[in-house]
mmCIF file with all atom_site columns, C-alpha atoms in Angstrom:
data_model
loop_
_atom_site.group_PDB
_atom_site.id
_atom_site.type_symbol
_atom_site.label_atom_id
_atom_site.label_alt_id
_atom_site.label_comp_id
_atom_site.label_asym_id
_atom_site.label_entity_id
_atom_site.label_seq_id
_atom_site.pdbx_PDB_ins_code
_atom_site.Cartn_x
_atom_site.Cartn_y
_atom_site.Cartn_z
_atom_site.occupancy
_atom_site.B_iso_or_equiv
_atom_site.pdbx_formal_charge
_atom_site.auth_seq_id
_atom_site.auth_comp_id
_atom_site.auth_asym_id
_atom_site.auth_atom_id
_atom_site.pdbx_PDB_model_num
ATOM 1  C CA . UNK A 1 1  ? 0.000  0.000   0.000   1.00 90.00 ? 1  UNK A CA 1
ATOM 2  C CA . UNK A 1 2  ? 2.857  2.360   0.745   1.00 91.00 ? 2  UNK A CA 1
ATOM 3  C CA . UNK A 1 3  ? 4.147  2.080   -2.811  1.00 92.00 ? 3  UNK A CA 1
ATOM 4  C CA . UNK A 1 4  ? 0.682  2.834   -4.201  1.00 94.00 ? 4  UNK A CA 1
ATOM 5  C CA . UNK A 1 5  ? 0.325  5.956   -2.075  1.00 95.00 ? 5  UNK A CA 1
ATOM 6  C CA . UNK A 1 6  ? 3.869  6.969   -3.007  1.00 94.00 ? 6  UNK A CA 1
ATOM 7  C CA . UNK A 1 7  ? 3.125  6.691   -6.731  1.00 93.00 ? 7  UNK A CA 1
ATOM 8  C CA . UNK A 1 8  ? -0.002 8.805   -6.219  1.00 95.00 ? 8  UNK A CA 1
ATOM 9  C CA . UNK A 1 9  ? 2.036  11.516  -4.503  1.00 94.00 ? 9  UNK A CA 1
ATOM 10 C CA . UNK A 1 10 ? 0.367  10.916  -1.121  1.00 95.00 ? 10 UNK A CA 1
ATOM 11 C CA . UNK A 1 11 ? 3.637  10.798  0.756   1.00 95.00 ? 11 UNK A CA 1
ATOM 12 C CA . UNK A 1 12 ? 2.274  11.163  4.309   1.00 96.00 ? 12 UNK A CA 1
ATOM 13 C CA . UNK A 1 13 ? -0.024 8.178   3.754   1.00 96.00 ? 13 UNK A CA 1
ATOM 14 C CA . UNK A 1 14 ? 2.859  6.246   2.179   1.00 96.00 ? 14 UNK A CA 1
ATOM 15 C CA . UNK A 1 15 ? 5.032  6.857   5.247   1.00 96.00 ? 15 UNK A CA 1
ATOM 16 C CA . UNK A 1 16 ? 2.216  5.667   7.495   1.00 96.00 ? 16 UNK A CA 1
ATOM 17 C CA . UNK A 1 17 ? 1.801  2.480   5.461   1.00 96.00 ? 17 UNK A CA 1
ATOM 18 C CA . UNK A 1 18 ? 5.540  1.807   5.360   1.00 95.00 ? 18 UNK A CA 1
ATOM 19 C CA . UNK A 1 19 ? 5.713  2.154   9.143   1.00 94.00 ? 19 UNK A CA 1
ATOM 20 C CA . UNK A 1 20 ? 2.744  -0.169  9.603   1.00 94.00 ? 20 UNK A CA 1
ATOM 21 C CA . UNK A 1 21 ? 4.422  -2.715  7.334   1.00 93.00 ? 21 UNK A CA 1
ATOM 22 C CA . UNK A 1 22 ? 7.675  -2.409  9.295   1.00 90.00 ? 22 UNK A CA 1
ATOM 23 C CA . UNK A 1 23 ? 5.766  -3.349  12.454  1.00 89.00 ? 23 UNK A CA 1
ATOM 24 C CA . UNK A 1 24 ? 4.513  -6.503  10.728  1.00 90.00 ? 24 UNK A CA 1
ATOM 25 C CA . UNK A 1 25 ? 7.913  -7.646  9.445   1.00 87.00 ? 25 UNK A CA 1
ATOM 26 C CA . UNK A 1 26 ? 9.744  -10.034 11.743  1.00 76.00 ? 26 UNK A CA 1
ATOM 27 C CA . UNK A 1 27 ? 13.127 -9.331  13.284  1.00 75.00 ? 27 UNK A CA 1
ATOM 28 C CA . UNK A 1 28 ? 14.790 -11.734 10.847  1.00 79.00 ? 28 UNK A CA 1
ATOM 29 C CA . UNK A 1 29 ? 14.024 -9.542  7.838   1.00 85.00 ? 29 UNK A CA 1
ATOM 30 C CA . UNK A 1 30 ? 16.444 -6.711  8.528   1.00 86.00 ? 30 UNK A CA 1
ATOM 31 C CA . UNK A 1 31 ? 17.003 -5.978  4.864   1.00 86.00 ? 31 UNK A CA 1
ATOM 32 C CA . UNK A 1 32 ? 13.278 -5.606  4.202   1.00 89.00 ? 32 UNK A CA 1
ATOM 33 C CA . UNK A 1 33 ? 12.929 -3.228  7.146   1.00 90.00 ? 33 UNK A CA 1
ATOM 34 C CA . UNK A 1 34 ? 15.784 -1.082  5.896   1.00 89.00 ? 34 UNK A CA 1
ATOM 35 C CA . UNK A 1 35 ? 14.290 -0.986  2.400   1.00 89.00 ? 35 UNK A CA 1
ATOM 36 C CA . UNK A 1 36 ? 11.110 0.375   3.927   1.00 93.00 ? 36 UNK A CA 1
ATOM 37 C CA . UNK A 1 37 ? 13.143 2.893   5.910   1.00 92.00 ? 37 UNK A CA 1
ATOM 38 C CA . UNK A 1 38 ? 14.794 3.974   2.659   1.00 91.00 ? 38 UNK A CA 1
ATOM 39 C CA . UNK A 1 39 ? 11.352 4.451   1.107   1.00 94.00 ? 39 UNK A CA 1
ATOM 40 C CA . UNK A 1 40 ? 10.306 6.494   4.147   1.00 95.00 ? 40 UNK A CA 1
ATOM 41 C CA . UNK A 1 41 ? 13.397 8.673   3.739   1.00 93.00 ? 41 UNK A CA 1
ATOM 42 C CA . UNK A 1 42 ? 12.679 9.249   0.062   1.00 92.00 ? 42 UNK A CA 1
ATOM 43 C CA . UNK A 1 43 ? 9.052  10.133  0.875   1.00 95.00 ? 43 UNK A CA 1
ATOM 44 C CA . UNK A 1 44 ? 10.281 12.670  3.444   1.00 94.00 ? 44 UNK A CA 1
ATOM 45 C CA . UNK A 1 45 ? 12.520 14.204  0.769   1.00 93.00 ? 45 UNK A CA 1
ATOM 46 C CA . UNK A 1 46 ? 9.557  14.499  -1.596  1.00 93.00 ? 46 UNK A CA 1
ATOM 47 C CA . UNK A 1 47 ? 7.613  16.257  1.186   1.00 94.00 ? 47 UNK A CA 1
ATOM 48 C CA . UNK A 1 48 ? 10.511 18.622  1.905   1.00 93.00 ? 48 UNK A CA 1
ATOM 49 C CA . UNK A 1 49 ? 11.083 17.225  5.423   1.00 92.00 ? 49 UNK A CA 1
ATOM 50 C CA . UNK A 1 50 ? 14.829 16.939  5.085   1.00 91.00 ? 50 UNK A CA 1
ATOM 51 C CA . UNK A 1 51 ? 15.732 16.421  8.751   1.00 91.00 ? 51 UNK A CA 1
ATOM 52 C CA . UNK A 1 52 ? 13.454 13.406  9.027   1.00 92.00 ? 52 UNK A CA 1
ATOM 53 C CA . UNK A 1 53 ? 14.806 12.108  5.716   1.00 91.00 ? 53 UNK A CA 1
ATOM 54 C CA . UNK A 1 54 ? 18.379 12.388  6.948   1.00 89.00 ? 54 UNK A CA 1
ATOM 55 C CA . UNK A 1 55 ? 17.539 10.469  10.116  1.00 89.00 ? 55 UNK A CA 1
ATOM 56 C CA . UNK A 1 56 ? 15.900 7.668   8.169   1.00 90.00 ? 56 UNK A CA 1
ATOM 57 C CA . UNK A 1 57 ? 18.542 7.434   5.449   1.00 89.00 ? 57 UNK A CA 1
ATOM 58 C CA . UNK A 1 58 ? 21.480 7.605   7.874   1.00 87.00 ? 58 UNK A CA 1
ATOM 59 C CA . UNK A 1 59 ? 20.272 4.507   9.678   1.00 86.00 ? 59 UNK A CA 1
ATOM 60 C CA . UNK A 1 60 ? 19.933 2.721   6.338   1.00 87.00 ? 60 UNK A CA 1
ATOM 61 C CA . UNK A 1 61 ? 23.453 3.706   5.301   1.00 85.00 ? 61 UNK A CA 1
ATOM 62 C CA . UNK A 1 62 ? 24.840 2.554   8.651   1.00 83.00 ? 62 UNK A CA 1
ATOM 63 C CA . UNK A 1 63 ? 23.329 -0.903  8.226   1.00 82.00 ? 63 UNK A CA 1
ATOM 64 C CA . UNK A 1 64 ? 22.922 -1.771  4.525   1.00 79.00 ? 64 UNK A CA 1
ATOM 65 C CA . UNK A 1 65 ? 24.579 0.863   2.330   1.00 72.00 ? 65 UNK A CA 1
ATOM 66 C CA . UNK A 1 66 ? 23.698 0.661   -1.350  1.00 70.00 ? 66 UNK A CA 1
ATOM 67 C CA . UNK A 1 67 ? 23.803 2.735   -4.517  1.00 63.00 ? 67 UNK A CA 1
ATOM 68 C CA . UNK A 1 68 ? 20.181 3.840   -4.194  1.00 63.00 ? 68 UNK A CA 1
ATOM 69 C CA . UNK A 1 69 ? 20.541 5.298   -0.713  1.00 61.00 ? 69 UNK A CA 1
ATOM 70 C CA . UNK A 1 70 ? 23.956 6.856   -1.173  1.00 61.00 ? 70 UNK A CA 1
ATOM 71 C CA . UNK A 1 71 ? 26.197 6.447   -4.175  1.00 56.00 ? 71 UNK A CA 1
ATOM 72 C CA . UNK A 1 72 ? 29.861 5.979   -3.378  1.00 54.00 ? 72 UNK A CA 1
ATOM 73 C CA . UNK A 1 73 ? 31.987 9.060   -3.204  1.00 56.00 ? 73 UNK A CA 1
ATOM 74 C CA . UNK A 1 74 ? 34.032 10.057  -6.198  1.00 57.00 ? 74 UNK A CA 1
ATOM 75 C CA . UNK A 1 75 ? 37.730 9.319   -6.187  1.00 58.00 ? 75 UNK A CA 1
ATOM 76 C CA . UNK A 1 76 ? 39.979 12.252  -5.372  1.00 57.00 ? 76 UNK A CA 1
ATOM 77 C CA . UNK A 1 77 ? 41.224 14.323  -8.303  1.00 58.00 ? 77 UNK A CA 1
ATOM 78 C CA . UNK A 1 78 ? 44.684 13.551  -9.679  1.00 58.00 ? 78 UNK A CA 1
ATOM 79 C CA . UNK A 1 79 ? 47.569 15.446  -8.082  1.00 58.00 ? 79 UNK A CA 1
ATOM 80 C CA . UNK A 1 80 ? 48.013 17.542  -11.219 1.00 56.00 ? 80 UNK A CA 1
ATOM 81 C CA . UNK A 1 81 ? 45.909 19.596  -13.582 1.00 54.00 ? 81 UNK A CA 1
ATOM 82 C CA . UNK A 1 82 ? 46.383 21.113  -16.992 1.00 52.00 ? 82 UNK A CA 1
ATOM 83 C CA . UNK A 1 83 ? 46.503 24.839  -17.498 1.00 51.00 ? 83 UNK A CA 1
ATOM 84 C CA . UNK A 1 84 ? 46.165 26.532  -20.880 1.00 50.00 ? 84 UNK A CA 1
ATOM 85 C CA . UNK A 1 85 ? 48.170 29.717  -21.400 1.00 52.00 ? 85 UNK A CA 1
ATOM 86 C CA . UNK A 1 86 ? 48.046 31.341  -24.834 1.00 52.00 ? 86 UNK A CA 1
ATOM 87 C CA . UNK A 1 87 ? 47.695 28.021  -26.641 1.00 53.00 ? 87 UNK A CA 1
ATOM 88 C CA . UNK A 1 88 ? 50.442 26.172  -24.773 1.00 54.00 ? 88 UNK A CA 1
ATOM 89 C CA . UNK A 1 89 ? 49.872 23.498  -22.198 1.00 52.00 ? 89 UNK A CA 1
ATOM 90 C CA . UNK A 1 90 ? 51.506 23.593  -18.809 1.00 51.00 ? 90 UNK A CA 1
ATOM 91 C CA . UNK A 1 91 ? 51.456 20.836  -16.254 1.00 51.00 ? 91 UNK A CA 1
ATOM 92 C CA . UNK A 1 92 ? 50.680 22.392  -12.875 1.00 54.00 ? 92 UNK A CA 1
ATOM 93 C CA . UNK A 1 93 ? 51.219 20.342  -9.740  1.00 57.00 ? 93 UNK A CA 1
ATOM 94 C CA . UNK A 1 94 ? 48.560 20.661  -7.046  1.00 55.00 ? 94 UNK A CA 1
ATOM 95 C CA . UNK A 1 95 ? 49.673 20.786  -3.460  1.00 52.00 ? 95 UNK A CA 1
#
């Protein structure tokens, strides 16, 4: 039901349904609970309730991080960059 409400844009009702479903899921289904928590976090984002979204999504990332909840960080830039000066290339070392 939560997914149906979510697709209709009724995010408050979706959150309520997700929470009710979480109460029904047994303790052995941690992954399912965290998926529902991720959906709750996304619904909070859609509603503009960013603090609640952060709380929900942080607990998901602490337990089952994935690409949907938080993509991995980008690798650091290389220790050099190219600079163009009047048509010539110069290698500039970053410090």
